Amino acid sequence: MTRVLITGAGGQLGQEVKRAKWPAGTVVAAPASGELDITDPAIVRRLVDEFVPDVIVNAAAYTAVDRAEDDEASAMTVNRDGVQNLVDAAHRVGAALIHVSTDYVFDGSKSGWYVEDDPLAPLGGYGRSKAAGEAAALSAGRSVVLRTAWVYGALGSNFVTTMLRLAPEREEIGVVDDQFGCPTAAADIASVIVTVVSAFKDGAAPPERIYHVCSPDDATWHEFAVAIFDASIHGFDGTCKKLTTPEYPTKAKRPANSRLDSSRLARDFGLVLPSWRESLPLVVAELQERGDV
Ligand SMILES: NC(=O)c1ccc[n+]([C@@H]2O[C@H](COP(=O)([O-])OP(=O)(O)OC[C@H]3O[C@@H](n4cnc5c(N)ncnc54)[C@H](OP(=O)(O)O)[C@@H]3O)[C@@H](O)[C@H]2O)c1
C-alpha cells in the first residue's frame, strides 16, 4: 500500500493529480489549501504526522506571476518556505517529496530547448521564488523536482478557458506570437506523477533529481489560441491577431523561450507525453460537455 499526500489539491494540477488513475492499494489524501496551508509549519507537521505519507506531491504554489513583482515576499513564503516546511515534515516520517516547478526558473534566452541542468536565471519574483523552492526541495533526502510549463486543463483557470471565454465576447483577440513553449495538459502531468510516485516504492528513488515534464511539441501562444478555437464546437468568428511581446505588456517579464526538453523523462521512465495537439481537444471537450465555456 502506498500513501500519497497531495498539497494544493484545489488547484488545476492538484485536482488532476487527485483524480488520476492511481494503482489499487494507493491511499490518497488531498486536503485543500484551507485545511493544509503549507506556510504553517505546525499544520504541515500535524497533517503529515497523522497521515504518514510515503510520498508528498506538492502541487501548491503562489502562481500570481504579475502580482509577485510587487509582492515577492508572499511568493517566497509559499514557494520557498512552504516547500521547506514540507521537506522538514517529510523528513520526520521518512516520506519522499515530488515537487512541481516551472519554466520561469529560466530567462528564455537559450536558442535551443532547455535541459534540466541548464543554469537558472529567473526574470522575476515568481521565478525567483520557484527557483528557491527547487533548492529547498532538492535539500531533502528523497525528492524529485518536476518542471513543467504552459499548463492547461479542464479543472481551473488557464489560457484555454480564457480564450474560450473571450471568443463569444470579442471580434478581435490579440495573442502573442513571439514566445515559444510546450502547452502541457495537467492530466498528462498527473499521469507522470503517478509513475514517479511508484519510483519511490520500498525506499527507492528515481535516478535523477530533476525532470522536465512537457508536451514534446512546441507552439507560440498565438498558434495555441488558433488550435483552441479550432477545437471548440463554437469556433471563433473574429480575428485572432498576432502580437509581439511589446504589444502585450505585462508587469512580469515572460521567457521568450520556454521549450523544455523532456527526453530525460523518456530515458528513465519510458514516458513521452502526448502532443498538445492530441490532449487539447480532450480538455476543450470536457469543458464544453460540462457547459463551462
Ligand atoms: N499554470 C501554469 O501554467 C504552470 C506552468 C509551470 C509550472 N506550474 C506549476 O505547477 C504547479 C501547479 O500550478 P497550478 O497551475 O495548478 O496553479 P493553481 O491552479 O494556481 O493552483 C495552486 C494551488 O495552490 C494552492 N495554494 C496556494 N497557496 C497555498 C498554501 N499556502 N498552502 C496550500 N496551498 C496553497 C492554491 O489554493 P488557493 O487557490 O486556495 O490559494 C491552489 O489550489 C505550481 O507549482 C506551479 O508553479 C504551473
Short mmCIF file of C-alpha atoms and ligand atoms in Angstrom, two decimals:
data_model
loop_
_atom_site.label_atom_id
_atom_site.label_comp_id
_atom_site.label_asym_id
_atom_site.label_seq_id
_atom_site.Cartn_x
_atom_site.Cartn_y
_atom_site.Cartn_z
CA MET A 1 0.00 0.00 0.00
CA THR A 2 1.28 3.48 -0.90
CA ARG A 3 0.09 6.57 0.92
CA VAL A 4 0.16 9.80 -1.08
CA LEU A 5 -0.47 13.29 0.29
CA ILE A 6 -1.30 15.96 -2.30
CA THR A 7 -0.90 19.63 -1.40
CA GLY A 8 -2.69 22.36 -3.38
CA ALA A 9 -5.34 19.78 -4.25
CA GLY A 10 -7.83 22.51 -5.20
CA GLY A 11 -5.60 23.93 -7.95
CA GLN A 12 -5.73 22.99 -11.63
CA LEU A 13 -2.90 20.47 -11.34
CA GLY A 14 -3.78 19.33 -7.82
CA GLN A 15 -7.31 18.39 -8.91
CA GLU A 16 -5.94 16.33 -11.79
CA VAL A 17 -3.45 14.57 -9.53
CA LYS A 18 -6.32 13.77 -7.17
CA ARG A 19 -8.50 12.25 -9.90
CA ALA A 20 -5.63 10.47 -11.70
CA LYS A 21 -5.70 6.68 -12.13
CA TRP A 22 -3.89 5.53 -9.02
CA PRO A 23 -2.91 1.86 -8.76
CA ALA A 24 -5.07 -0.29 -6.50
CA GLY A 25 -3.90 -0.05 -2.92
CA THR A 26 -2.94 3.63 -3.13
CA VAL A 27 -4.43 5.78 -0.39
CA VAL A 28 -4.66 9.41 -1.47
CA ALA A 29 -5.21 12.35 0.88
CA ALA A 30 -5.95 15.62 -0.90
CA PRO A 31 -6.67 18.43 1.54
CA ALA A 32 -7.41 21.85 0.04
CA SER A 33 -5.38 24.94 0.96
CA GLY A 34 -7.76 25.86 3.79
CA GLU A 35 -7.02 22.58 5.52
CA LEU A 36 -3.34 22.28 4.69
CA ASP A 37 -1.64 25.67 4.44
CA ILE A 38 1.94 24.79 3.56
CA THR A 39 3.21 28.07 5.03
CA ASP A 40 2.17 26.95 8.53
CA PRO A 41 4.85 24.54 9.78
CA ALA A 42 2.73 23.32 12.73
CA ILE A 43 -0.22 22.40 10.48
CA VAL A 44 2.05 20.74 7.93
CA ARG A 45 3.76 18.73 10.68
CA ARG A 46 0.45 17.70 12.26
CA LEU A 47 -1.15 16.53 8.99
CA VAL A 48 1.98 14.69 7.88
CA ASP A 49 2.42 13.05 11.30
CA GLU A 50 -1.23 11.95 11.27
CA PHE A 51 -1.39 10.66 7.68
CA VAL A 52 2.20 9.34 7.47
CA PRO A 53 2.54 9.55 3.68
CA ASP A 54 5.05 7.55 1.68
CA VAL A 55 5.16 10.38 -0.85
CA ILE A 56 4.11 14.03 -0.70
CA VAL A 57 3.16 15.60 -4.05
CA ASN A 58 3.49 19.37 -3.83
CA ALA A 59 1.07 20.99 -6.27
CA ALA A 60 0.56 24.01 -4.01
CA ALA A 61 2.07 27.27 -5.14
CA TYR A 62 1.74 31.01 -5.26
CA THR A 63 1.10 31.32 -9.01
CA ALA A 64 0.17 35.01 -9.46
CA VAL A 65 3.13 35.81 -11.73
CA ASP A 66 2.43 39.53 -12.16
CA ARG A 67 1.41 40.13 -8.53
CA ALA A 68 4.71 38.58 -7.42
CA GLU A 69 6.53 41.59 -8.94
CA ASP A 70 5.05 43.79 -6.19
CA ASP A 71 4.87 41.12 -3.51
CA GLU A 72 7.80 38.79 -3.91
CA ALA A 73 7.79 38.19 -0.16
CA SER A 74 4.42 36.41 -0.37
CA ALA A 75 5.62 34.33 -3.31
CA MET A 76 8.71 33.36 -1.29
CA THR A 77 6.61 32.47 1.75
CA VAL A 78 4.64 29.88 -0.22
CA ASN A 79 7.05 28.78 -2.94
CA ARG A 80 10.25 28.60 -0.86
CA ASP A 81 9.32 28.48 2.84
CA GLY A 82 6.24 26.31 2.23
CA VAL A 83 8.40 23.77 0.40
CA GLN A 84 10.92 23.81 3.26
CA ASN A 85 8.07 23.05 5.69
CA LEU A 86 7.14 20.04 3.55
CA VAL A 87 10.78 18.90 3.44
CA ASP A 88 11.04 19.12 7.23
CA ALA A 89 7.76 17.27 7.81
CA ALA A 90 8.61 14.62 5.20
CA HIS A 91 11.93 14.01 6.96
CA ARG A 92 10.14 13.25 10.26
CA VAL A 93 8.15 10.37 8.75
CA GLY A 94 10.61 9.26 6.03
CA ALA A 95 8.38 10.42 3.17
CA ALA A 96 9.64 11.28 -0.31
CA LEU A 97 8.73 14.59 -1.96
CA ILE A 98 7.66 15.23 -5.54
CA HIS A 99 7.81 18.97 -6.13
CA VAL A 100 6.37 20.73 -9.19
CA SER A 101 8.30 23.62 -10.71
CA THR A 102 8.27 25.82 -13.77
CA ASP A 103 9.94 27.08 -16.94
CA TYR A 104 10.03 30.53 -15.24
CA VAL A 105 13.26 29.49 -13.48
CA PHE A 106 14.90 30.16 -16.89
CA ASP A 107 15.22 33.52 -18.64
CA GLY A 108 14.28 32.16 -22.06
CA SER A 109 17.43 33.43 -23.78
CA LYS A 110 18.67 29.97 -24.84
CA SER A 111 18.32 29.34 -28.57
CA GLY A 112 17.53 25.62 -28.22
CA TRP A 113 15.43 23.55 -25.86
CA TYR A 114 16.17 23.78 -22.13
CA VAL A 115 17.59 20.70 -20.41
CA GLU A 116 17.43 20.05 -16.69
CA ASP A 117 21.00 21.14 -15.94
CA ASP A 118 20.84 24.50 -17.71
CA PRO A 119 21.67 27.37 -15.35
CA LEU A 120 18.73 29.01 -13.60
CA ALA A 121 18.18 32.69 -14.37
CA PRO A 122 14.66 33.73 -13.38
CA LEU A 123 13.38 37.00 -14.82
CA GLY A 124 11.03 37.95 -11.97
CA GLY A 125 9.82 37.42 -8.44
CA TYR A 126 7.69 34.36 -9.18
CA GLY A 127 10.57 32.64 -10.99
CA ARG A 128 13.00 33.52 -8.19
CA SER A 129 10.61 32.09 -5.59
CA LYS A 130 10.19 28.89 -7.63
CA ALA A 131 13.98 28.58 -8.04
CA ALA A 132 14.34 28.93 -4.27
CA GLY A 133 11.62 26.27 -3.86
CA GLU A 134 13.55 23.89 -6.10
CA ALA A 135 16.62 24.34 -3.93
CA ALA A 136 14.56 23.63 -0.81
CA ALA A 137 13.01 20.53 -2.40
CA LEU A 138 16.41 19.23 -3.52
CA SER A 139 17.77 19.61 0.02
CA ALA A 140 15.52 16.70 1.04
CA GLY A 141 16.98 13.22 1.20
CA ARG A 142 14.48 11.66 -1.22
CA SER A 143 12.90 14.17 -3.56
CA VAL A 144 12.45 15.00 -7.18
CA VAL A 145 11.64 18.26 -8.98
CA LEU A 146 9.31 18.03 -11.99
CA ARG A 147 9.49 21.17 -14.13
CA THR A 148 6.61 21.85 -16.42
CA ALA A 149 5.25 24.78 -18.45
CA TRP A 150 2.19 26.33 -20.10
CA VAL A 151 -0.20 24.19 -18.05
CA TYR A 152 -3.85 23.95 -19.08
CA GLY A 153 -6.70 21.67 -18.11
CA ALA A 154 -10.43 21.22 -17.66
CA LEU A 155 -10.27 21.95 -13.93
CA GLY A 156 -9.28 25.52 -13.08
CA SER A 157 -8.48 28.72 -14.93
CA ASN A 158 -5.86 28.82 -17.64
CA PHE A 159 -5.13 30.12 -21.16
CA VAL A 160 -7.64 27.68 -22.73
CA THR A 161 -10.53 28.73 -20.50
CA THR A 162 -9.62 32.41 -21.09
CA MET A 163 -9.66 32.03 -24.90
CA LEU A 164 -12.97 30.13 -24.84
CA ARG A 165 -14.50 32.77 -22.57
CA LEU A 166 -13.31 35.67 -24.76
CA ALA A 167 -14.36 34.11 -28.10
CA PRO A 168 -18.09 34.96 -27.93
CA GLU A 169 -17.37 38.42 -26.46
CA ARG A 170 -14.78 39.78 -28.93
CA GLU A 171 -14.44 40.49 -32.62
CA GLU A 172 -10.67 40.51 -32.34
CA ILE A 173 -8.37 38.74 -29.91
CA GLY A 174 -4.69 39.66 -29.92
CA VAL A 175 -2.28 36.92 -28.89
CA VAL A 176 1.49 36.98 -28.52
CA ASP A 177 3.29 35.17 -31.33
CA ASP A 178 6.94 35.56 -30.33
CA GLN A 179 7.04 33.45 -27.14
CA PHE A 180 7.59 29.72 -27.59
CA GLY A 181 6.68 26.91 -25.20
CA CYS A 182 5.13 23.49 -24.88
CA PRO A 183 1.48 23.60 -23.82
CA THR A 184 1.08 20.76 -21.35
CA ALA A 185 -2.18 19.25 -20.13
CA ALA A 186 -2.48 18.98 -16.35
CA ALA A 187 -3.92 15.47 -16.76
CA ASP A 188 -0.78 14.39 -18.65
CA ILE A 189 1.44 15.76 -15.87
CA ALA A 190 -0.73 13.93 -13.32
CA SER A 191 -0.18 10.60 -15.14
CA VAL A 192 3.58 11.19 -14.96
CA ILE A 193 3.31 11.94 -11.25
CA VAL A 194 1.53 8.60 -10.67
CA THR A 195 4.50 6.81 -12.28
CA VAL A 196 7.09 8.89 -10.42
CA VAL A 197 5.37 8.08 -7.11
CA SER A 198 5.86 4.38 -7.89
CA ALA A 199 9.60 5.02 -8.41
CA PHE A 200 9.85 5.89 -4.70
CA LYS A 201 8.49 2.47 -3.65
CA ASP A 202 10.35 0.46 -1.00
CA GLY A 203 12.90 3.18 -0.24
CA ALA A 204 13.97 3.54 -3.90
CA ALA A 205 14.24 6.84 -5.79
CA PRO A 206 14.39 7.95 -9.46
CA PRO A 207 17.90 8.06 -10.96
CA GLU A 208 17.88 11.86 -11.37
CA ARG A 209 16.73 14.72 -9.13
CA ILE A 210 15.15 16.98 -11.79
CA TYR A 211 12.94 16.06 -14.75
CA HIS A 212 11.27 18.20 -17.38
CA VAL A 213 7.66 17.12 -17.91
CA CYS A 214 6.23 18.78 -21.01
CA SER A 215 4.49 18.01 -24.23
CA PRO A 216 7.08 17.11 -26.88
CA ASP A 217 5.97 19.72 -29.42
CA ASP A 218 6.14 23.48 -29.17
CA ALA A 219 3.91 26.39 -30.16
CA THR A 220 3.56 30.13 -29.80
CA TRP A 221 0.66 31.43 -27.73
CA HIS A 222 -0.96 32.52 -31.00
CA GLU A 223 -0.64 29.04 -32.53
CA PHE A 224 -2.09 27.57 -29.36
CA ALA A 225 -5.02 30.04 -29.41
CA VAL A 226 -5.86 29.17 -33.03
CA ALA A 227 -5.85 25.46 -32.13
CA ILE A 228 -8.15 26.17 -29.16
CA PHE A 229 -10.68 27.88 -31.43
CA ASP A 230 -10.40 25.00 -33.92
CA ALA A 231 -11.14 22.51 -31.14
CA SER A 232 -14.14 24.45 -29.86
CA ILE A 233 -17.63 23.48 -31.06
CA HIS A 234 -18.34 27.23 -31.25
CA GLY A 235 -15.16 28.17 -33.15
CA PHE A 236 -14.23 31.85 -33.31
CA ASP A 237 -15.77 34.09 -35.97
CA GLY A 238 -13.50 37.06 -35.27
CA THR A 239 -9.83 37.72 -35.96
CA CYS A 240 -7.05 36.17 -33.92
CA LYS A 241 -4.35 38.80 -34.33
CA LYS A 242 -0.64 38.10 -33.88
CA LEU A 243 1.04 40.39 -31.35
CA THR A 244 4.65 40.91 -30.37
CA THR A 245 5.59 40.83 -26.69
CA PRO A 246 6.00 44.66 -26.53
CA GLU A 247 2.46 44.97 -27.94
CA TYR A 248 1.12 42.99 -24.96
CA PRO A 249 2.94 44.44 -21.94
CA THR A 250 2.72 42.61 -18.62
CA LYS A 251 4.09 43.53 -15.22
CA ALA A 252 6.33 40.46 -15.08
CA LYS A 253 8.63 39.62 -17.98
CA ARG A 254 7.92 36.20 -19.54
CA PRO A 255 10.64 33.96 -21.01
CA ALA A 256 10.62 34.17 -24.83
CA ASN A 257 11.70 30.53 -24.98
CA SER A 258 10.01 28.09 -22.59
CA ARG A 259 10.72 24.93 -24.55
CA LEU A 260 11.63 22.24 -22.02
CA ASP A 261 13.30 19.10 -23.36
CA SER A 262 11.70 16.12 -21.63
CA SER A 263 13.96 13.40 -23.04
CA ARG A 264 15.41 12.59 -19.60
CA LEU A 265 11.90 11.53 -18.54
CA ALA A 266 11.66 9.32 -21.64
CA ARG A 267 15.08 7.78 -20.94
CA ASP A 268 14.49 6.97 -17.26
CA PHE A 269 10.74 6.29 -17.18
CA GLY A 270 9.90 5.43 -20.80
CA LEU A 271 7.33 8.24 -20.66
CA VAL A 272 6.65 10.64 -23.54
CA LEU A 273 3.71 12.97 -23.02
CA PRO A 274 1.16 13.15 -25.83
CA SER A 275 1.41 16.03 -28.27
CA TRP A 276 -0.55 19.04 -27.02
CA ARG A 277 -2.50 18.76 -30.27
CA GLU A 278 -3.85 15.40 -29.02
CA SER A 279 -4.57 16.47 -25.45
CA LEU A 280 -6.09 19.89 -26.18
CA PRO A 281 -9.31 18.60 -27.85
CA LEU A 282 -9.95 16.32 -24.84
CA VAL A 283 -9.72 19.28 -22.48
CA VAL A 284 -11.92 21.51 -24.65
CA ALA A 285 -14.49 18.70 -24.99
CA GLU A 286 -14.63 18.18 -21.22
CA LEU A 287 -15.10 21.92 -20.62
CA GLN A 288 -17.84 22.14 -23.23
CA GLU A 289 -19.61 18.95 -22.11
CA ARG A 290 -19.75 20.46 -18.64
CA GLY A 291 -21.10 23.68 -20.14
CA ASP A 292 -18.32 25.78 -18.61
CA VAL A 293 -17.48 27.59 -21.86
N1 LIG B 1 -0.13 27.15 -14.54
C1 LIG B 1 0.97 27.06 -15.27
O1 LIG B 1 0.99 27.41 -16.45
C2 LIG B 1 2.21 26.47 -14.69
C3 LIG B 1 3.36 26.42 -15.50
C4 LIG B 1 4.52 25.85 -14.98
C5 LIG B 1 4.53 25.34 -13.70
N2 LIG B 1 3.41 25.43 -12.92
C6 LIG B 1 3.49 24.91 -11.57
O2 LIG B 1 2.52 23.90 -11.43
C7 LIG B 1 2.10 23.84 -10.07
C8 LIG B 1 0.59 23.84 -10.01
O3 LIG B 1 0.12 25.05 -10.57
P1 LIG B 1 -1.40 25.27 -10.98
O4 LIG B 1 -1.39 25.71 -12.39
O5 LIG B 1 -2.20 24.09 -10.58
O6 LIG B 1 -1.74 26.52 -10.08
P2 LIG B 1 -3.09 26.92 -9.34
O7 LIG B 1 -4.26 26.47 -10.14
O8 LIG B 1 -2.91 28.35 -9.00
O9 LIG B 1 -3.06 26.04 -8.03
C9 LIG B 1 -2.22 26.33 -6.96
C10 LIG B 1 -2.87 25.77 -5.73
O10 LIG B 1 -2.00 26.05 -4.62
C11 LIG B 1 -2.82 26.43 -3.55
N3 LIG B 1 -2.07 27.21 -2.57
C12 LIG B 1 -1.64 28.49 -2.65
N4 LIG B 1 -1.03 28.84 -1.50
C13 LIG B 1 -1.09 27.75 -0.70
C14 LIG B 1 -0.66 27.48 0.62
N5 LIG B 1 -0.04 28.41 1.35
N6 LIG B 1 -0.90 26.26 1.14
C15 LIG B 1 -1.54 25.31 0.42
N7 LIG B 1 -1.98 25.50 -0.81
C16 LIG B 1 -1.76 26.72 -1.37
C17 LIG B 1 -3.95 27.25 -4.16
O11 LIG B 1 -5.03 27.30 -3.28
P3 LIG B 1 -5.92 28.63 -3.17
O12 LIG B 1 -6.46 28.86 -4.55
O13 LIG B 1 -6.93 28.25 -2.16
O14 LIG B 1 -4.97 29.70 -2.74
C18 LIG B 1 -4.23 26.41 -5.41
O15 LIG B 1 -5.16 25.40 -5.10
C19 LIG B 1 2.78 25.01 -9.37
O16 LIG B 1 3.93 24.54 -8.72
C20 LIG B 1 3.17 25.93 -10.49
O17 LIG B 1 4.29 26.71 -10.15
C21 LIG B 1 2.25 25.96 -13.40
#
